Coordinates of C-alpha atoms and ligand atoms in Angstrom, one line a residue:
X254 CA 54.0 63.6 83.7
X255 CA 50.5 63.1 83.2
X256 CA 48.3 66.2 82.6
X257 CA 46.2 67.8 85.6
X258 CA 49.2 67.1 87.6
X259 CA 52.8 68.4 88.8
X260 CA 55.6 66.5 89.6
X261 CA 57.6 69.2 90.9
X262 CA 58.8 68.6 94.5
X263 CA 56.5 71.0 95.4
X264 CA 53.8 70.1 92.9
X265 CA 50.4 69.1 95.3
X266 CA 48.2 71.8 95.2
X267 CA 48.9 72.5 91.5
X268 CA 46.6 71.1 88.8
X269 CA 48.7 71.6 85.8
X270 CA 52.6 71.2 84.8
X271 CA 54.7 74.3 84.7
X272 CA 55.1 75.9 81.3
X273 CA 58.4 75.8 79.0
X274 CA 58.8 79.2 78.9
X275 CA 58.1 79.5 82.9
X276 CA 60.6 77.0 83.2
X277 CA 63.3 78.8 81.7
X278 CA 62.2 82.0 82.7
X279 CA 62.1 80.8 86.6
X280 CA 65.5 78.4 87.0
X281 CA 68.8 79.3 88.6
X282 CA 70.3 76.5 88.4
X283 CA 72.4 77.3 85.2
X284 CA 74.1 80.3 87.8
X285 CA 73.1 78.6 91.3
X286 CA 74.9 75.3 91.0
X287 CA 78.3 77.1 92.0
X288 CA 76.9 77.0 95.6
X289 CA 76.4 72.8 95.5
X290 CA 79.1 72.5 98.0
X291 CA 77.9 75.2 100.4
X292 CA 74.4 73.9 99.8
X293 CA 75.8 70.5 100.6
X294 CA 78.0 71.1 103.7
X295 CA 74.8 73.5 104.8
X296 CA 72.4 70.2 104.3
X297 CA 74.8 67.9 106.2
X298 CA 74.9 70.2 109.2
X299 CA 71.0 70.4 109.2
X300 CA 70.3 67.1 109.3
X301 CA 73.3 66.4 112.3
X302 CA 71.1 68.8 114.0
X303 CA 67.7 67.4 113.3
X304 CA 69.8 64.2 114.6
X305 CA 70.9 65.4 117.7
X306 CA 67.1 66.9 118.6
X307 CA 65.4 63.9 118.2
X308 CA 63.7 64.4 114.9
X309 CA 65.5 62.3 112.6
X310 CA 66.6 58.8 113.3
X311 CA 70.7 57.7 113.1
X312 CA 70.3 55.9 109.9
X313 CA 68.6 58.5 108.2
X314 CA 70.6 60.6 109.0
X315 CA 74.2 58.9 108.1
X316 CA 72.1 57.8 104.9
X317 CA 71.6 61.5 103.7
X318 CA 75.4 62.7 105.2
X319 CA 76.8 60.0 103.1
X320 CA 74.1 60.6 100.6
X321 CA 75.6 64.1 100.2
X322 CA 79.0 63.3 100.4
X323 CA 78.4 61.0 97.1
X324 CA 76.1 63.7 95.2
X325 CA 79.1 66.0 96.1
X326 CA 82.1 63.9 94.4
X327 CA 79.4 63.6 91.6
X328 CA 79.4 66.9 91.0
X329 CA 83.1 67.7 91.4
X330 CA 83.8 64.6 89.0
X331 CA 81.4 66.8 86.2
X332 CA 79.5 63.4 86.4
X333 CA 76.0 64.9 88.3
X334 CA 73.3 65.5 85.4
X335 CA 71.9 69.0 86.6
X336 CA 68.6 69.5 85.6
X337 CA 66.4 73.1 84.7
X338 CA 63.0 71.2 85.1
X339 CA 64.6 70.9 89.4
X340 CA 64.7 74.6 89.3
X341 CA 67.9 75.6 91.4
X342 CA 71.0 73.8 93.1
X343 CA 68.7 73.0 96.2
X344 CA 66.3 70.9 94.4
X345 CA 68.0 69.8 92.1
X346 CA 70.3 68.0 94.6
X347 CA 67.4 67.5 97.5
X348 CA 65.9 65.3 94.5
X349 CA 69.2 63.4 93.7
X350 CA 69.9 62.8 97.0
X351 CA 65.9 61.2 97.5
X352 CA 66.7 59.0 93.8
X353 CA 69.7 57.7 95.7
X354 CA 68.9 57.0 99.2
X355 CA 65.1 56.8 99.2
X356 CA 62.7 57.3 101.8
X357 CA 65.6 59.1 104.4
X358 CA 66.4 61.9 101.5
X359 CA 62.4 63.1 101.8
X360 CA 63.1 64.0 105.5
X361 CA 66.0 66.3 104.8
X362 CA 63.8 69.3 104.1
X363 CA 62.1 68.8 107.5
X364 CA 62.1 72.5 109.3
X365 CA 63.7 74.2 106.7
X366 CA 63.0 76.2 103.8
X367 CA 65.0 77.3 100.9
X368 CA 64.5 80.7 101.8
X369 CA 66.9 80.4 104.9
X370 CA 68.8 77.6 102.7
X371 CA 69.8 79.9 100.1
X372 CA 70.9 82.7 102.2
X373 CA 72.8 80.1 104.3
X374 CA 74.5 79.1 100.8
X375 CA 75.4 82.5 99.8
X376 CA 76.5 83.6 103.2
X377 CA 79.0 80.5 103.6
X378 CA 80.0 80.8 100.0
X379 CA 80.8 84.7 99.9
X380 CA 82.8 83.9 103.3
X381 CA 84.9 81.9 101.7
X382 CA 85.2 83.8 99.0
X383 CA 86.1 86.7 100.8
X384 CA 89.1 84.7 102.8
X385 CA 90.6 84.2 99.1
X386 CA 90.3 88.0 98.2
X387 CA 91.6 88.6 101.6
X388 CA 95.1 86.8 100.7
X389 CA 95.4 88.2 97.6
X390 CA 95.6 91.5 98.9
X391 CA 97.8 90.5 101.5
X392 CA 100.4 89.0 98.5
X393 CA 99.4 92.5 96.3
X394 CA 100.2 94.7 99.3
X395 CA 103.6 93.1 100.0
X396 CA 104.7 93.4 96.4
X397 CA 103.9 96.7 96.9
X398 CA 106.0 97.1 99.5
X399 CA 108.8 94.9 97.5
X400 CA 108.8 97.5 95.0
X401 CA 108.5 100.4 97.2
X402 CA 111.6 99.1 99.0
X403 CA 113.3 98.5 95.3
X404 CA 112.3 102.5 94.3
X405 CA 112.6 104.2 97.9
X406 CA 115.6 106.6 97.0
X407 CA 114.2 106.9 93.3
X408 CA 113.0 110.9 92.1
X409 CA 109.7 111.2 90.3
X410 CA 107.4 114.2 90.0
X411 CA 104.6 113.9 92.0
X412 CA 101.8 115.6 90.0
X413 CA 98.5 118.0 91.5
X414 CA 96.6 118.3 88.5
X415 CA 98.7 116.3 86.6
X416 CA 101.0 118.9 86.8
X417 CA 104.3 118.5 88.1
X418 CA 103.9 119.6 91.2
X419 CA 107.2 118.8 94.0
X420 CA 109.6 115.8 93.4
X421 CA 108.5 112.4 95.3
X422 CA 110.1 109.0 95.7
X423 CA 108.4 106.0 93.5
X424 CA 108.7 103.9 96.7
X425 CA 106.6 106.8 98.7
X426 CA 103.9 106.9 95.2
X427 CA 104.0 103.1 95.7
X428 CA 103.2 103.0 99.4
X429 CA 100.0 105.2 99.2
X430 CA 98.6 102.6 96.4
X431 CA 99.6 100.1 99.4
X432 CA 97.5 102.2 101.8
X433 CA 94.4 102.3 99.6
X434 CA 94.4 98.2 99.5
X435 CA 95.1 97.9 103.1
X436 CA 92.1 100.0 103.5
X437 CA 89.9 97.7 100.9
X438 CA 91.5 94.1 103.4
X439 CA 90.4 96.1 106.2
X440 CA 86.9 96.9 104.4
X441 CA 86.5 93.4 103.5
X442 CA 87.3 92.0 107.2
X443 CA 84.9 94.2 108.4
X444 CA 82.4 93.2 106.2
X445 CA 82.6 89.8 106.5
X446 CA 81.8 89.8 110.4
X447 CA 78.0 90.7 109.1
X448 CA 78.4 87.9 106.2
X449 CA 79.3 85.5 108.6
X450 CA 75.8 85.1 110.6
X451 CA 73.6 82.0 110.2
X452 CA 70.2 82.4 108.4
X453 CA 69.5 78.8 108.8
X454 CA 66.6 77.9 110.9
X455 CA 64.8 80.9 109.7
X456 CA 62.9 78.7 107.9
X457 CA 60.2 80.3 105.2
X458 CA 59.8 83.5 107.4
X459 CA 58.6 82.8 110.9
X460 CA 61.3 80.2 112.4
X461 CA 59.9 76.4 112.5
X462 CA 57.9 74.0 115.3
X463 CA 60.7 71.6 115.5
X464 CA 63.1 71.6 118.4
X465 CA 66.1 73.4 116.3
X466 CA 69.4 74.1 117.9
X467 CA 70.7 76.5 115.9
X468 CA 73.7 76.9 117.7
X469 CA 74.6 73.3 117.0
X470 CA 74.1 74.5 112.8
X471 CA 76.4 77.4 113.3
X472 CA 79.1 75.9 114.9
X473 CA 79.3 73.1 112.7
X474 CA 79.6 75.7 109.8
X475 CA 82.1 78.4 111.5
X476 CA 79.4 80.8 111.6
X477 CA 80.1 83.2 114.2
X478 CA 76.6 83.4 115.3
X479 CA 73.1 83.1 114.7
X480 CA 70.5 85.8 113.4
X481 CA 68.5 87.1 115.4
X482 CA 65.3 87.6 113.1
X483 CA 63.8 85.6 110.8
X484 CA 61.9 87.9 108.4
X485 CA 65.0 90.0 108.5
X486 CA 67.4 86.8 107.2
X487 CA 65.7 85.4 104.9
X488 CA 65.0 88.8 102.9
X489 CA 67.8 90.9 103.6
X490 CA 70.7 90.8 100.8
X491 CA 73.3 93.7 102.4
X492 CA 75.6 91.7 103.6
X493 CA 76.0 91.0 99.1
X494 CA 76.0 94.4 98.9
X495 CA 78.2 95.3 101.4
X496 CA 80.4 93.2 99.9
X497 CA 80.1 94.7 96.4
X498 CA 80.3 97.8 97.9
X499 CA 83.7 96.6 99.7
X500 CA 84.8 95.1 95.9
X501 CA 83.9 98.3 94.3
X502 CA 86.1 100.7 96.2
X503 CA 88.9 98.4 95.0
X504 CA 88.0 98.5 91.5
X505 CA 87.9 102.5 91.7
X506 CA 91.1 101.8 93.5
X507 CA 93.3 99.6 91.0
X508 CA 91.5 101.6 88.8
X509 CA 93.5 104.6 89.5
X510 CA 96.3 102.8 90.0
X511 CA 95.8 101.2 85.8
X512 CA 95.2 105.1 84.8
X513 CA 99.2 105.7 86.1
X514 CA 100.8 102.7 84.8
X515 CA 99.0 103.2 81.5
X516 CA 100.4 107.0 81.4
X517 CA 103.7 106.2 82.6
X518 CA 104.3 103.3 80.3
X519 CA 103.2 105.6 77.2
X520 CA 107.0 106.7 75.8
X521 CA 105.7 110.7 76.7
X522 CA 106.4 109.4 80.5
X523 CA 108.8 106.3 80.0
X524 CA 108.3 106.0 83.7
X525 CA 107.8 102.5 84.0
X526 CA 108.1 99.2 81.0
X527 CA 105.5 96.7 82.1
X528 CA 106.7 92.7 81.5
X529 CA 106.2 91.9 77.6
X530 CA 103.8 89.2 79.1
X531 CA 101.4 91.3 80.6
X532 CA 101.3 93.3 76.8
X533 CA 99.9 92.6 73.9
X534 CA 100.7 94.4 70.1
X535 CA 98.9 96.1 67.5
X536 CA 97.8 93.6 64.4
X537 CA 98.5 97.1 62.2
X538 CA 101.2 99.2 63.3
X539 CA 104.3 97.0 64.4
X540 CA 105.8 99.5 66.9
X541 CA 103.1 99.1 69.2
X542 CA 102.9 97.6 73.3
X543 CA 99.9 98.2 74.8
X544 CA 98.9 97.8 78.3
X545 CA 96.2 95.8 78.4
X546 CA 96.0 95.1 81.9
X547 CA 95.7 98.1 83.0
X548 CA 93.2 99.0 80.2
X549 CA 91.2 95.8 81.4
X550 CA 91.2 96.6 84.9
X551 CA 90.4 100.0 84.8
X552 CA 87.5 99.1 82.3
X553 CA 86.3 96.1 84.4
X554 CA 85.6 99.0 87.2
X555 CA 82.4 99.4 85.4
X556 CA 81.3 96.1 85.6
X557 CA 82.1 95.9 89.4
X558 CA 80.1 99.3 89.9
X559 CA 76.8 98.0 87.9
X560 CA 77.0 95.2 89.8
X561 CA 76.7 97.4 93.1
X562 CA 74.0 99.3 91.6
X563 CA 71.7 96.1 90.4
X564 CA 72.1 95.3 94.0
X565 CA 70.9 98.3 95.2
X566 CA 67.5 98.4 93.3
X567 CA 67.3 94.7 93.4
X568 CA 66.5 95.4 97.4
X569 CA 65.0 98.6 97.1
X570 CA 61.3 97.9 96.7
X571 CA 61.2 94.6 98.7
X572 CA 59.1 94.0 101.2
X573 CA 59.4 91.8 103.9
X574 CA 60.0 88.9 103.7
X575 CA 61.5 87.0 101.2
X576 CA 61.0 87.4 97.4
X577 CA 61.8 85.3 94.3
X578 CA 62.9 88.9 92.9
X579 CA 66.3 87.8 95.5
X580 CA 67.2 85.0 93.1
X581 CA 68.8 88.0 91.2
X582 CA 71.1 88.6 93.5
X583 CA 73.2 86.4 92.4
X584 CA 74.9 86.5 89.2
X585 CA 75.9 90.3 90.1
X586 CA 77.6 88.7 93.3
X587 CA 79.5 86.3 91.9
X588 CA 80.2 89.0 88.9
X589 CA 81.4 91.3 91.3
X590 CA 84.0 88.4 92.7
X591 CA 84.8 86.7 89.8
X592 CA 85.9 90.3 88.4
X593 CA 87.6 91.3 91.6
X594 CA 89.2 88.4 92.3
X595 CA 90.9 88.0 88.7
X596 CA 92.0 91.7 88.7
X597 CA 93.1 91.5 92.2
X598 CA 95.0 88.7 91.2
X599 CA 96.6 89.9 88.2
X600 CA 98.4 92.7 90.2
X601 CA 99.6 90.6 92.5
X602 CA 102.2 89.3 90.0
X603 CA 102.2 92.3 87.5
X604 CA 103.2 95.2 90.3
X605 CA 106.5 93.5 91.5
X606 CA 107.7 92.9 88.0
X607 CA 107.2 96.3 86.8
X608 CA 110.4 97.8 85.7
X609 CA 111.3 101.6 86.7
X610 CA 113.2 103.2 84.5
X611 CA 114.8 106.0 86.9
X612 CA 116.7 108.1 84.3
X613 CA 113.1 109.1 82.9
X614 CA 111.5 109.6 86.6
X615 CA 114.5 112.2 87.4
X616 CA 114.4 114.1 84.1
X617 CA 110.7 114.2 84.4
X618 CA 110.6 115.8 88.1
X619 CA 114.1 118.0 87.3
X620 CA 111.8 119.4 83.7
X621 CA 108.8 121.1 85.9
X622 CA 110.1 123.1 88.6
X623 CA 109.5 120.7 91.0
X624 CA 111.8 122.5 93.5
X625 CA 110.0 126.1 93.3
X626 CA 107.9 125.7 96.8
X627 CA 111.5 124.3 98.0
X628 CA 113.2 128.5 97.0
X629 CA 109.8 130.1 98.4
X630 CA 110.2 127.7 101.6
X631 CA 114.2 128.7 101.9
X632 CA 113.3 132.5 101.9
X633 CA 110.8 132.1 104.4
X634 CA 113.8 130.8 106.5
X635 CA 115.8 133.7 106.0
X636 CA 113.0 135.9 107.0
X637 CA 110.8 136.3 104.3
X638 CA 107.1 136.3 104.3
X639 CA 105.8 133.1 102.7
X640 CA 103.2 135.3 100.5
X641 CA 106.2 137.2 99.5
X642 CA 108.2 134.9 98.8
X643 CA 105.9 133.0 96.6
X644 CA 105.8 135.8 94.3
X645 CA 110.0 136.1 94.6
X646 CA 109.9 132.7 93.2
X647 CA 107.1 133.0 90.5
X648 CA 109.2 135.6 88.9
X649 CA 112.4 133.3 89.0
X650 CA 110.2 130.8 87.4
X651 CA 108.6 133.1 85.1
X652 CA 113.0 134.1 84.1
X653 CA 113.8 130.3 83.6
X654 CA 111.4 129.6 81.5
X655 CA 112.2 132.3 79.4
X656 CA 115.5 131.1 79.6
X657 CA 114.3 127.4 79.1
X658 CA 116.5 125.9 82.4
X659 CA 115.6 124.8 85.7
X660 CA 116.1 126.9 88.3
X661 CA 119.0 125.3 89.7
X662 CA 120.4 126.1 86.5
X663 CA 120.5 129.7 87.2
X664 CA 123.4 131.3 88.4
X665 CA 123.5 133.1 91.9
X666 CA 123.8 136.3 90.7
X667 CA 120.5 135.6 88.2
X668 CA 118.5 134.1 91.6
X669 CA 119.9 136.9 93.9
X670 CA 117.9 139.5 91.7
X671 CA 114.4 137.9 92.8
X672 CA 115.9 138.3 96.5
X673 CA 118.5 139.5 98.1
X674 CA 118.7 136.9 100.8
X675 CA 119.6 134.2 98.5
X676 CA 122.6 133.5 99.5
X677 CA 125.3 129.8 98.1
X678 CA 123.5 127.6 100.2
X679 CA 120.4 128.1 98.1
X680 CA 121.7 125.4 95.5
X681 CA 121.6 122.4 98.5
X682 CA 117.7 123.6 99.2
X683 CA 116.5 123.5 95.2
X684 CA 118.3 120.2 94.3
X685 CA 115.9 117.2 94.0
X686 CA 117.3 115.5 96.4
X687 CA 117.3 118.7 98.7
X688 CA 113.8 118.8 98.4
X689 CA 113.0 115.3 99.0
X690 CA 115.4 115.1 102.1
X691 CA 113.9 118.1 103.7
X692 CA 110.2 116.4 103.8
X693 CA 111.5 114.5 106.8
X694 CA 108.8 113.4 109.1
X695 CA 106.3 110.7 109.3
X696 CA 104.2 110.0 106.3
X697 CA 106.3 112.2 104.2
X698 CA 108.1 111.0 101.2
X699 CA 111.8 111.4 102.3
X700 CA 114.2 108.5 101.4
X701 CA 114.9 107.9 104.8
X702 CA 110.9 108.3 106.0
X703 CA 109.9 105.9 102.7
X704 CA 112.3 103.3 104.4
X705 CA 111.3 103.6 108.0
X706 CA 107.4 103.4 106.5
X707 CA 108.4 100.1 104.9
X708 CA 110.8 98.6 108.1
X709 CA 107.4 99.4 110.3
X710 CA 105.1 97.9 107.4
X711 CA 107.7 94.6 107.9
X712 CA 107.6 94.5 111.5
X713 CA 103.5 94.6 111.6
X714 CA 102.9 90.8 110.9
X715 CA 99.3 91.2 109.0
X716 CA 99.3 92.3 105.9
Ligands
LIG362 N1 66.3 79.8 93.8 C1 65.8 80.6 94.9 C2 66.7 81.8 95.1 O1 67.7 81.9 94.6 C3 65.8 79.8 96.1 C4 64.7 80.2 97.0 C5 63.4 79.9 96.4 N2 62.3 80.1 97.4 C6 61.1 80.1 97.0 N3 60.2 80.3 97.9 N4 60.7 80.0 95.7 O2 66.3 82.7 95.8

């Protein structure tokens, strides 16, 4: 380059060449170049477009689709020579593409801008991105379901407070997990009808002079439609944060879910013995099986969340329209679904190889006096008043543990002095099984409601 000049492709009205430092500073290529084939397939529509309205001629236009089509297996063969001095994925392939076919690969960027081209990128590429995360929650939900069908008759304590609270079935725990991710597919679905709108044609700001049929773009690139404003699409980033708004409900989500499995598979619980493969040991103390998946997952949560929040700001002071502070939007993006994706993922084959181990479960939910709301709620059938039967049964609680023994263990006589209208058939009301039978209606967690939850789940075909 000779000095007093700039060879960049946008280089005219500047006297001097950009310096080092602003090179490196500026480019986004290094992060970008994951959108080449979006960019690509987003390039090849345009210029089918700028075909069909007249403005470019047939051979140009085959010359830059099959231009494309060559950079593209260049790139996927790891044999394209990306270069920082091009800036970003758009220039860095507009310029191959002019190197290879000449003259025809100058008219691409006719009516266009890479304002609407990068938000055209992004939008196609977290689209697609969203259809992968959208199957893996449909596999993660029905393992889910797998193991809630595998655990539906099985007796745990379900916990308020952490405290055993009244005796649950695994397969009921493991069907509200399942609701919380059908939520999160739902979320996402929802989400990506606003990702899925064509920027293109937007141009810098104010739309272009040519001809465009915009239409033409959008259905050549499944978009669903076309935006209506052009300052609006090429500034506006909430469909990204949308998204990582979507992504980080389902951190918080498996999250939750890593916080149980990481209790339960300590031996205090011994509710659950996660797959050897999914563990790793201690380089000191030999007894040791950690759960690092879990551990990962829930700590990954953070990432997920700071990549909401960097999204936030990064739009809060913009004005309109668009602003080079938007290149920044996308390495939290593509944090956000590289992290959720790989999580996401990674429960999809952990949760249906979890082992239960039901003995524990049982002990743990037969150790708390689980069962006491089950006495208070069988004196309030025999008349009692549900206030004063509460405090019949705190005292029998108060006895037991005295006595260290459930309240089962009691004998009739012992449970008729807390109330007189306990009568034999107490003992079928304060079993575990009693308890969990007698929560029989829909979205309880009675064996037989757990099943009929998961034979409706079946019959529903999506997820
Ligand atoms: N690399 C830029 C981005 O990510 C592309 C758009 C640049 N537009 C511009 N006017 N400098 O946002």
């Amino acid at each position: 380059m000779t000095s007093g000049s700039n060879s960049k492709l946008w280089g005219g009205r500047f006297s001097e060449s950009t310096s080092d430092l602003m090179e490196a500073f500026s480019e986004s290529v290094s992060f970008d170049r994951r959108l080449y084939r979006q960019d690509i397939a987003g390039s090849q529509a345009h210029a089918r477009m700028l075909h069909k309205v007249g403005v470019l001629g047939a051979a140009d236009t085959q010359a830059i689709v099959d231009g494309l089509d060559a950079i593209r297996a260049e790139i996927d063969a790891g044999r394209f020579e990306w270069k920082t001095e091009l800036e970003d994925v758009h220039m860095n392939i507009e310029s191959a593409l002019t190197q290879r076919i000449g003259e025809a690969g100058k008219r691409l960027h006719t009516g266009r801008s890479r304002n609407d081209q990068v938000a055209t990128d992004v939008r196609l590429y977290l689209r697609e991105a969203i259809d992968a995360l959208l199957e893996v929650i449909e596999r993660l939900a029905l393992g889910l379901l797998d193991l809630a069908e595998r655990e539906a008759d099985t007796v745990m304590p379900g916990f308020t407070h952490l405290q055993v609270a009244q005796p649950v079935t695994f397969g009921h725990h493991m069907l509200a997990w399942r609701e919380q991710v059908l939520r999160d597919h739902a979320r996402l679905l929802d989400a990506r009808k606003r990702v899925n709108v064509l920027p293109l044609g937007s141009a810098a700001l104010a739309g272009t002079v040519y001809p465009i049929d915009r239409a033409y773009v959008a259905e050549q690139l499944g978009f669903d439609a076309v935006t209506r404003n052009s300052l609006d699409a090429v500034s506006d980033r909430d469909f990204a944060i949308e998204f990582c708004a979507a992504a980080s409900l389902i951190m918080v989500h498996l999250s939750r879910w890593s916080e149980e499995l990481i209790l339960w598979s300590t031996p205090m619980f011994g509710f659950v013995d996660l797959p050897d493969r999914y563990c790793t040991g201690s380089s000191i103390m030999p007894q040791k099986k950690n759960p690092d998946v879990p551990e990962l997952v829930r700590g990954k949560t953070g990432r997920v969340i700071g990549d909401l929040q960097a999204l936030l700001v990064l739009m809060k002071g913009q004005p309109l329209a668009y602003n080079r502070d938007n290149q920044e939007d996308k390495e939290p993006l593509f944090d956000a679904l590289d992290t959720v994706s790989a999580c996401l993922r990674i429960y999809a084959e952990l949760i249906p190889s979890v082992t239960v181990n039901r003995p524990r479960c049982r002990a743990a939910a037969a150790a708390g006096y689980s069962t006491a709301t089950d006495l208070a709620d069988y004196l309030v059938r025999k008349g009692l008043a549900f206030r004063d039967a509460h405090h019949a049964v705190g005292a029998a609680v108060a006895y037991a543990v005295s006595k260290a023994c459930d309240l089962s263990e009691l004998s009739l006589q012992e449970l008729q002095g807390f109330s007189a209208l306990i009568e034999a058939d107490v003992f079928g009301a304060i079993t575990l099984e009693g308890s969990l039978a007698a929560r029989n209606h829909v979205g309880a967690t009675a064996p037989d409601q757990v099943r009929a939850a998961i034979a409706q789940a079946r019959a529903q075909s999506s997820p």
